PDB file of C-alpha atoms in Angstrom:
ATOM      1  CA  UNK A   1      42.750  16.136 110.576  1.00 72.00           C
ATOM      2  CA  UNK A   2      42.668  17.302 114.197  1.00 87.00           C
ATOM      3  CA  UNK A   3      45.652  18.819 115.925  1.00 95.00           C
ATOM      4  CA  UNK A   4      46.568  16.997 119.142  1.00 97.00           C
ATOM      5  CA  UNK A   5      47.718  19.335 121.917  1.00 97.00           C
ATOM      6  CA  UNK A   6      48.866  17.972 125.284  1.00 97.00           C
ATOM      7  CA  UNK A   7      48.739  20.155 128.406  1.00 96.00           C
ATOM      8  CA  UNK A   8      51.527  19.035 130.678  1.00 92.00           C
ATOM      9  CA  UNK A   9      53.643  20.084 133.627  1.00 89.00           C
ATOM     10  CA  UNK A  10      54.842  17.569 136.207  1.00 82.00           C
ATOM     11  CA  UNK A  11      54.451  20.257 138.861  1.00 79.00           C
ATOM     12  CA  UNK A  12      50.937  20.057 140.319  1.00 78.00           C
ATOM     13  CA  UNK A  13      48.675  23.016 141.068  1.00 78.00           C
ATOM     14  CA  UNK A  14      49.643  25.119 138.048  1.00 83.00           C
ATOM     15  CA  UNK A  15      46.118  25.387 136.615  1.00 82.00           C
ATOM     16  CA  UNK A  16      46.626  22.686 133.992  1.00 88.00           C
ATOM     17  CA  UNK A  17      43.203  21.024 134.300  1.00 92.00           C
ATOM     18  CA  UNK A  18      41.430  24.381 134.616  1.00 93.00           C
ATOM     19  CA  UNK A  19      43.132  25.475 131.400  1.00 94.00           C
ATOM     20  CA  UNK A  20      42.365  22.190 129.601  1.00 96.00           C
ATOM     21  CA  UNK A  21      38.638  22.382 130.426  1.00 94.00           C
ATOM     22  CA  UNK A  22      38.191  26.057 129.701  1.00 95.00           C
ATOM     23  CA  UNK A  23      40.349  26.142 126.583  1.00 97.00           C
ATOM     24  CA  UNK A  24      38.401  23.165 125.196  1.00 97.00           C
ATOM     25  CA  UNK A  25      35.087  24.915 125.955  1.00 96.00           C
ATOM     26  CA  UNK A  26      36.317  28.181 124.408  1.00 96.00           C
ATOM     27  CA  UNK A  27      37.534  26.499 121.209  1.00 97.00           C
ATOM     28  CA  UNK A  28      34.139  24.768 120.936  1.00 97.00           C
ATOM     29  CA  UNK A  29      32.351  28.092 121.471  1.00 96.00           C
ATOM     30  CA  UNK A  30      34.384  29.436 118.539  1.00 96.00           C
ATOM     31  CA  UNK A  31      32.834  26.651 116.430  1.00 96.00           C
ATOM     32  CA  UNK A  32      35.769  24.245 116.463  1.00 97.00           C
ATOM     33  CA  UNK A  33      35.000  20.552 117.008  1.00 97.00           C
ATOM     34  CA  UNK A  34      36.920  19.612 120.145  1.00 97.00           C
ATOM     35  CA  UNK A  35      37.670  16.430 122.094  1.00 97.00           C
ATOM     36  CA  UNK A  36      39.116  16.710 125.606  1.00 97.00           C
ATOM     37  CA  UNK A  37      40.967  13.555 126.665  1.00 97.00           C
ATOM     38  CA  UNK A  38      41.252  13.297 130.450  1.00 95.00           C
ATOM     39  CA  UNK A  39      44.536  11.436 131.072  1.00 93.00           C
ATOM     40  CA  UNK A  40      44.737  12.347 134.765  1.00 91.00           C
ATOM     41  CA  UNK A  41      43.667   9.704 137.292  1.00 88.00           C
ATOM     42  CA  UNK A  42      42.048  12.428 139.439  1.00 90.00           C
ATOM     43  CA  UNK A  43      39.459  12.829 136.634  1.00 90.00           C
ATOM     44  CA  UNK A  44      38.912  16.495 137.538  1.00 91.00           C
ATOM     45  CA  UNK A  45      38.466  17.581 133.911  1.00 93.00           C
ATOM     46  CA  UNK A  46      35.753  14.927 133.523  1.00 93.00           C
ATOM     47  CA  UNK A  47      33.784  15.945 136.627  1.00 91.00           C
ATOM     48  CA  UNK A  48      34.408  19.629 135.849  1.00 92.00           C
ATOM     49  CA  UNK A  49      32.559  19.182 132.558  1.00 92.00           C
ATOM     50  CA  UNK A  50      29.611  17.429 134.182  1.00 90.00           C
ATOM     51  CA  UNK A  51      30.577  13.747 133.848  1.00 92.00           C
ATOM     52  CA  UNK A  52      29.615  11.603 136.857  1.00 90.00           C
ATOM     53  CA  UNK A  53      32.900   9.677 137.085  1.00 87.00           C
ATOM     54  CA  UNK A  54      31.403   7.051 139.433  1.00 87.00           C
ATOM     55  CA  UNK A  55      29.121   5.969 136.579  1.00 90.00           C
ATOM     56  CA  UNK A  56      31.713   5.873 133.798  1.00 90.00           C
ATOM     57  CA  UNK A  57      31.747   2.356 132.293  1.00 89.00           C
ATOM     58  CA  UNK A  58      34.418   2.886 129.651  1.00 92.00           C
ATOM     59  CA  UNK A  59      37.249   5.348 130.250  1.00 92.00           C
ATOM     60  CA  UNK A  60      40.683   6.303 128.922  1.00 92.00           C
ATOM     61  CA  UNK A  61      42.016   3.383 130.977  1.00 90.00           C
ATOM     62  CA  UNK A  62      39.956   0.826 129.037  1.00 92.00           C
ATOM     63  CA  UNK A  63      40.905   2.361 125.701  1.00 92.00           C
ATOM     64  CA  UNK A  64      44.626   2.345 126.543  1.00 90.00           C
ATOM     65  CA  UNK A  65      45.029  -0.939 128.424  1.00 88.00           C
ATOM     66  CA  UNK A  66      42.188  -3.089 127.056  1.00 88.00           C
ATOM     67  CA  UNK A  67      42.200  -1.388 123.642  1.00 88.00           C
ATOM     68  CA  UNK A  68      38.437  -0.792 123.712  1.00 93.00           C
ATOM     69  CA  UNK A  69      37.124   1.320 120.811  1.00 94.00           C
ATOM     70  CA  UNK A  70      37.559   4.957 122.024  1.00 94.00           C
ATOM     71  CA  UNK A  71      34.392   6.033 120.197  1.00 94.00           C
ATOM     72  CA  UNK A  72      32.401   3.955 122.709  1.00 93.00           C
ATOM     73  CA  UNK A  73      33.911   5.969 125.597  1.00 93.00           C
ATOM     74  CA  UNK A  74      33.102   9.479 124.361  1.00 96.00           C
ATOM     75  CA  UNK A  75      30.619  11.667 126.253  1.00 94.00           C
ATOM     76  CA  UNK A  76      28.987  14.806 124.889  1.00 93.00           C
ATOM     77  CA  UNK A  77      28.950  17.899 127.128  1.00 92.00           C
ATOM     78  CA  UNK A  78      26.629  20.871 127.680  1.00 88.00           C
ATOM     79  CA  UNK A  79      28.646  22.797 125.102  1.00 92.00           C
ATOM     80  CA  UNK A  80      27.944  22.123 121.452  1.00 93.00           C
ATOM     81  CA  UNK A  81      31.044  20.835 119.596  1.00 96.00           C
ATOM     82  CA  UNK A  82      32.753  19.694 122.823  1.00 97.00           C
ATOM     83  CA  UNK A  83      33.135  15.989 123.646  1.00 97.00           C
ATOM     84  CA  UNK A  84      35.143  14.348 126.412  1.00 97.00           C
ATOM     85  CA  UNK A  85      36.919  11.010 126.759  1.00 97.00           C
ATOM     86  CA  UNK A  86      36.727  10.674 130.551  1.00 94.00           C
ATOM     87  CA  UNK A  87      39.196   9.356 133.094  1.00 91.00           C
ATOM     88  CA  UNK A  88      38.643   7.026 136.039  1.00 83.00           C
ATOM     89  CA  UNK A  89      40.482   6.277 139.284  1.00 81.00           C
ATOM     90  CA  UNK A  90      41.644   2.931 137.832  1.00 78.00           C
ATOM     91  CA  UNK A  91      44.014   4.928 135.623  1.00 79.00           C
ATOM     92  CA  UNK A  92      46.149   5.254 138.781  1.00 78.00           C
ATOM     93  CA  UNK A  93      47.689   1.802 138.209  1.00 77.00           C
ATOM     94  CA  UNK A  94      47.939   2.082 134.442  1.00 78.00           C
ATOM     95  CA  UNK A  95      51.545   3.335 134.461  1.00 75.00           C
ATOM     96  CA  UNK A  96      52.630   0.019 136.031  1.00 81.00           C
ATOM     97  CA  UNK A  97      50.417  -2.055 133.712  1.00 82.00           C
ATOM     98  CA  UNK A  98      51.718  -0.237 130.635  1.00 81.00           C
ATOM     99  CA  UNK A  99      55.323  -1.056 131.542  1.00 79.00           C
ATOM    100  CA  UNK A 100      54.818  -4.653 130.412  1.00 81.00           C
ATOM    101  CA  UNK A 101      52.954  -3.811 127.185  1.00 81.00           C
ATOM    102  CA  UNK A 102      54.729  -3.769 123.813  1.00 81.00           C
ATOM    103  CA  UNK A 103      55.075  -0.330 122.181  1.00 85.00           C
ATOM    104  CA  UNK A 104      53.705   1.287 125.357  1.00 87.00           C
ATOM    105  CA  UNK A 105      54.834   4.751 124.203  1.00 90.00           C
ATOM    106  CA  UNK A 106      52.611   4.401 121.125  1.00 91.00           C
ATOM    107  CA  UNK A 107      49.417   3.331 122.923  1.00 91.00           C
ATOM    108  CA  UNK A 108      48.031   6.883 123.097  1.00 93.00           C
ATOM    109  CA  UNK A 109      48.682   7.487 119.391  1.00 94.00           C
ATOM    110  CA  UNK A 110      46.980   4.166 118.589  1.00 94.00           C
ATOM    111  CA  UNK A 111      43.977   5.128 120.732  1.00 95.00           C
ATOM    112  CA  UNK A 112      43.572   8.566 119.112  1.00 96.00           C
ATOM    113  CA  UNK A 113      44.174   7.467 115.502  1.00 94.00           C
ATOM    114  CA  UNK A 114      40.488   6.641 114.751  1.00 93.00           C
ATOM    115  CA  UNK A 115      39.352   9.965 116.275  1.00 95.00           C
ATOM    116  CA  UNK A 116      41.673  12.448 114.561  1.00 93.00           C
ATOM    117  CA  UNK A 117      39.470  13.045 111.541  1.00 93.00           C
ATOM    118  CA  UNK A 118      36.401  13.779 113.696  1.00 95.00           C
ATOM    119  CA  UNK A 119      37.827  16.851 115.474  1.00 97.00           C
ATOM    120  CA  UNK A 120      39.632  20.128 114.796  1.00 97.00           C
ATOM    121  CA  UNK A 121      41.459  19.928 118.135  1.00 97.00           C
ATOM    122  CA  UNK A 122      42.119  17.064 120.542  1.00 97.00           C
ATOM    123  CA  UNK A 123      43.359  18.336 123.924  1.00 98.00           C
ATOM    124  CA  UNK A 124      44.989  15.939 126.399  1.00 97.00           C
ATOM    125  CA  UNK A 125      44.939  16.856 130.085  1.00 95.00           C
ATOM    126  CA  UNK A 126      48.036  15.013 131.353  1.00 93.00           C
ATOM    127  CA  UNK A 127      48.623  14.019 134.974  1.00 88.00           C
ATOM    128  CA  UNK A 128      51.156  16.029 137.016  1.00 87.00           C
ATOM    129  CA  UNK A 129      53.961  13.507 136.484  1.00 83.00           C
ATOM    130  CA  UNK A 130      56.334  12.366 133.776  1.00 82.00           C
ATOM    131  CA  UNK A 131      55.235   8.720 133.940  1.00 86.00           C
ATOM    132  CA  UNK A 132      54.525   6.291 131.090  1.00 89.00           C
ATOM    133  CA  UNK A 133      51.032   7.682 130.398  1.00 91.00           C
ATOM    134  CA  UNK A 134      52.314  11.257 130.039  1.00 92.00           C
ATOM    135  CA  UNK A 135      55.214  10.103 127.818  1.00 92.00           C
ATOM    136  CA  UNK A 136      52.731   8.149 125.684  1.00 93.00           C
ATOM    137  CA  UNK A 137      50.451  11.230 125.452  1.00 95.00           C
ATOM    138  CA  UNK A 138      53.393  13.427 124.378  1.00 96.00           C
ATOM    139  CA  UNK A 139      54.386  10.813 121.798  1.00 96.00           C
ATOM    140  CA  UNK A 140      50.884  11.109 120.305  1.00 96.00           C
ATOM    141  CA  UNK A 141      50.746  14.926 120.429  1.00 97.00           C
ATOM    142  CA  UNK A 142      51.611  17.460 117.745  1.00 97.00           C
ATOM    143  CA  UNK A 143      52.383  20.089 120.373  1.00 97.00           C
ATOM    144  CA  UNK A 144      52.404  20.842 124.088  1.00 97.00           C
ATOM    145  CA  UNK A 145      51.051  23.730 126.152  1.00 96.00           C
ATOM    146  CA  UNK A 146      53.033  24.234 129.367  1.00 94.00           C
ATOM    147  CA  UNK A 147      51.077  26.093 132.072  1.00 93.00           C
ATOM    148  CA  UNK A 148      53.371  28.080 134.392  1.00 90.00           C
ATOM    149  CA  UNK A 149      52.028  29.380 137.681  1.00 87.00           C
ATOM    150  CA  UNK A 150      52.987  32.968 138.550  1.00 80.00           C
ATOM    151  CA  UNK A 151      54.459  31.992 141.909  1.00 78.00           C
ATOM    152  CA  UNK A 152      57.865  31.562 143.483  1.00 73.00           C
ATOM    153  CA  UNK A 153      58.733  28.011 142.360  1.00 75.00           C
ATOM    154  CA  UNK A 154      57.278  28.547 138.880  1.00 72.00           C
ATOM    155  CA  UNK A 155      60.364  27.671 136.874  1.00 76.00           C
ATOM    156  CA  UNK A 156      61.298  24.758 139.104  1.00 74.00           C
ATOM    157  CA  UNK A 157      60.853  21.553 137.159  1.00 73.00           C
ATOM    158  CA  UNK A 158      60.454  23.204 133.759  1.00 84.00           C
ATOM    159  CA  UNK A 159      64.019  22.220 132.827  1.00 83.00           C
ATOM    160  CA  UNK A 160      63.151  18.563 133.596  1.00 83.00           C
ATOM    161  CA  UNK A 161      60.028  18.786 131.437  1.00 87.00           C
ATOM    162  CA  UNK A 162      61.994  20.397 128.601  1.00 91.00           C
ATOM    163  CA  UNK A 163      64.601  17.626 128.892  1.00 90.00           C
ATOM    164  CA  UNK A 164      61.815  15.007 128.632  1.00 89.00           C
ATOM    165  CA  UNK A 165      60.377  16.788 125.571  1.00 93.00           C
ATOM    166  CA  UNK A 166      63.843  16.784 123.991  1.00 94.00           C
ATOM    167  CA  UNK A 167      64.204  13.013 124.529  1.00 94.00           C
ATOM    168  CA  UNK A 168      60.682  12.333 123.182  1.00 94.00           C
ATOM    169  CA  UNK A 169      61.454  14.464 120.103  1.00 95.00           C
ATOM    170  CA  UNK A 170      64.692  12.615 119.511  1.00 95.00           C
ATOM    171  CA  UNK A 171      63.491   9.047 120.108  1.00 94.00           C
ATOM    172  CA  UNK A 172      59.713   8.865 119.749  1.00 94.00           C
ATOM    173  CA  UNK A 173      58.045  11.903 118.185  1.00 95.00           C
ATOM    174  CA  UNK A 174      60.201  14.220 116.069  1.00 96.00           C
ATOM    175  CA  UNK A 175      57.084  16.296 115.228  1.00 94.00           C
ATOM    176  CA  UNK A 176      56.466  17.409 118.842  1.00 96.00           C
ATOM    177  CA  UNK A 177      56.611  21.197 119.201  1.00 95.00           C
ATOM    178  CA  UNK A 178      55.993  23.586 122.081  1.00 95.00           C
ATOM    179  CA  UNK A 179      52.678  25.314 121.367  1.00 96.00           C
ATOM    180  CA  UNK A 180      53.444  27.807 124.110  1.00 95.00           C
ATOM    181  CA  UNK A 181      54.104  28.587 127.755  1.00 94.00           C
ATOM    182  CA  UNK A 182      50.948  29.827 129.432  1.00 95.00           C
ATOM    183  CA  UNK A 183      51.169  32.009 132.539  1.00 91.00           C
ATOM    184  CA  UNK A 184      48.398  31.121 134.984  1.00 92.00           C
ATOM    185  CA  UNK A 185      47.095  32.496 138.301  1.00 88.00           C
ATOM    186  CA  UNK A 186      48.457  35.913 137.359  1.00 85.00           C
ATOM    187  CA  UNK A 187      47.791  38.859 139.664  1.00 83.00           C
ATOM    188  CA  UNK A 188      49.105  42.109 138.186  1.00 78.00           C
ATOM    189  CA  UNK A 189      49.093  43.754 141.649  1.00 81.00           C
ATOM    190  CA  UNK A 190      51.839  41.419 142.875  1.00 81.00           C
ATOM    191  CA  UNK A 191      55.417  42.351 142.159  1.00 85.00           C
ATOM    192  CA  UNK A 192      56.394  38.657 142.205  1.00 83.00           C
ATOM    193  CA  UNK A 193      53.837  37.788 139.495  1.00 84.00           C
ATOM    194  CA  UNK A 194      55.270  40.512 137.265  1.00 85.00           C
ATOM    195  CA  UNK A 195      58.831  39.365 137.945  1.00 86.00           C
ATOM    196  CA  UNK A 196      57.952  35.788 136.978  1.00 85.00           C
ATOM    197  CA  UNK A 197      56.141  36.983 133.866  1.00 86.00           C
ATOM    198  CA  UNK A 198      59.262  38.956 132.846  1.00 87.00           C
ATOM    199  CA  UNK A 199      61.547  36.016 133.610  1.00 85.00           C
ATOM    200  CA  UNK A 200      59.507  33.487 131.617  1.00 87.00           C
ATOM    201  CA  UNK A 201      59.247  35.978 128.745  1.00 87.00           C
ATOM    202  CA  UNK A 202      63.012  36.549 128.821  1.00 88.00           C
ATOM    203  CA  UNK A 203      63.750  32.803 128.807  1.00 85.00           C
ATOM    204  CA  UNK A 204      61.233  31.651 126.211  1.00 90.00           C
ATOM    205  CA  UNK A 205      60.437  34.826 124.238  1.00 89.00           C
ATOM    206  CA  UNK A 206      57.981  34.180 121.379  1.00 91.00           C
ATOM    207  CA  UNK A 207      57.043  30.791 122.857  1.00 93.00           C
ATOM    208  CA  UNK A 208      55.087  32.576 125.619  1.00 94.00           C
ATOM    209  CA  UNK A 209      51.396  33.135 124.855  1.00 95.00           C
ATOM    210  CA  UNK A 210      50.324  36.794 124.784  1.00 93.00           C
ATOM    211  CA  UNK A 211      47.266  35.773 126.814  1.00 94.00           C
ATOM    212  CA  UNK A 212      47.729  35.300 130.560  1.00 93.00           C
ATOM    213  CA  UNK A 213      45.198  33.563 132.823  1.00 93.00           C
ATOM    214  CA  UNK A 214      44.429  35.857 135.735  1.00 91.00           C
ATOM    215  CA  UNK A 215      43.426  34.807 139.245  1.00 85.00           C
ATOM    216  CA  UNK A 216      39.642  34.665 139.259  1.00 86.00           C
ATOM    217  CA  UNK A 217      37.126  33.405 141.830  1.00 87.00           C
ATOM    218  CA  UNK A 218      34.482  32.498 139.209  1.00 89.00           C
ATOM    219  CA  UNK A 219      37.063  30.327 137.404  1.00 88.00           C
ATOM    220  CA  UNK A 220      37.682  28.422 140.652  1.00 86.00           C
ATOM    221  CA  UNK A 221      33.954  28.043 141.398  1.00 89.00           C
ATOM    222  CA  UNK A 222      32.844  26.791 137.974  1.00 89.00           C
ATOM    223  CA  UNK A 223      34.097  23.140 138.181  1.00 88.00           C
ATOM    224  CA  UNK A 224      32.082  22.467 141.366  1.00 87.00           C
ATOM    225  CA  UNK A 225      28.989  23.131 139.243  1.00 89.00           C
ATOM    226  CA  UNK A 226      30.220  20.780 136.498  1.00 88.00           C
ATOM    227  CA  UNK A 227      30.587  23.713 134.123  1.00 90.00           C
ATOM    228  CA  UNK A 228      33.376  25.545 132.306  1.00 90.00           C
ATOM    229  CA  UNK A 229      33.670  29.256 133.152  1.00 91.00           C
ATOM    230  CA  UNK A 230      32.120  30.292 129.838  1.00 90.00           C
ATOM    231  CA  UNK A 231      28.818  28.619 130.849  1.00 89.00           C
ATOM    232  CA  UNK A 232      29.073  29.461 134.546  1.00 92.00           C
ATOM    233  CA  UNK A 233      29.775  33.178 134.051  1.00 91.00           C
ATOM    234  CA  UNK A 234      30.608  34.267 130.498  1.00 91.00           C
ATOM    235  CA  UNK A 235      31.426  37.805 131.690  1.00 92.00           C
ATOM    236  CA  UNK A 236      34.042  36.648 134.214  1.00 92.00           C
ATOM    237  CA  UNK A 237      37.686  37.501 133.612  1.00 92.00           C
ATOM    238  CA  UNK A 238      38.513  33.763 133.630  1.00 92.00           C
ATOM    239  CA  UNK A 239      36.074  33.061 130.793  1.00 94.00           C
ATOM    240  CA  UNK A 240      37.400  36.026 128.795  1.00 95.00           C
ATOM    241  CA  UNK A 241      41.038  34.990 129.311  1.00 96.00           C
ATOM    242  CA  UNK A 242      40.420  31.481 127.983  1.00 96.00           C
ATOM    243  CA  UNK A 243      38.431  32.789 125.025  1.00 96.00           C
ATOM    244  CA  UNK A 244      41.384  35.058 124.177  1.00 97.00           C
ATOM    245  CA  UNK A 245      43.738  32.064 124.478  1.00 97.00           C
ATOM    246  CA  UNK A 246      41.516  29.995 122.160  1.00 97.00           C
ATOM    247  CA  UNK A 247      41.543  32.809 119.579  1.00 97.00           C
ATOM    248  CA  UNK A 248      45.336  33.030 119.840  1.00 96.00           C
ATOM    249  CA  UNK A 249      45.698  29.269 119.237  1.00 96.00           C
ATOM    250  CA  UNK A 250      43.275  29.305 116.289  1.00 96.00           C
ATOM    251  CA  UNK A 251      45.187  32.228 114.760  1.00 94.00           C
ATOM    252  CA  UNK A 252      48.494  30.420 115.278  1.00 91.00           C
ATOM    253  CA  UNK A 253      47.206  27.268 113.588  1.00 91.00           C
ATOM    254  CA  UNK A 254      45.627  28.809 110.503  1.00 85.00           C
TER     255      UNK A 254
END
């Protein structure tokens, strides 16, 4: 039975989608069967893995709102063992549509139920908000990875996210755990980056991944080619960081 891990932070620009894509690709490279669910209306994880989002007929939106069979929406990728359930711009209005649906918090769990036995890991790339779709994704998840950017406002908003997780644990999903805080866009030459690393480590201790994702040009370039970093440039620091993260997660979940 696959472990469902959501990647969420309502603060945008923290490297969440980059991490989702590259972690999924790295886990697949390590011979785990992986499904990446793109739950962000921007659909960047979908296009970043080579899906032409303008030609997507069935997306996460259809599976959630119209309850279409999710197996009919799955695309294979250029990486063996890695599939994607793509997003579409019409997901933008889904939060409002879901408000009127019964058991809206359970829609994500219902959608993923028939897929759980087909994968070792199901990763959900959540949108940078704490709307109904993100709450529904967290209700379906076993754990959450929280990317934290190594910049000045890094810890801003984390308390709100932690409060939301606490409510979801209490009312909707008592099994939800924090898989880890992941420091992204790290530049060891900057004093501020090191200060934030120390601060996050002090606050959250063993919940912080040992792996950090360093600033890397190749990592930024890869999505424009519709490729994860491991296919675009396997020797890049970005590809190596995400491979190390994948190994850490596999080790943690043995």
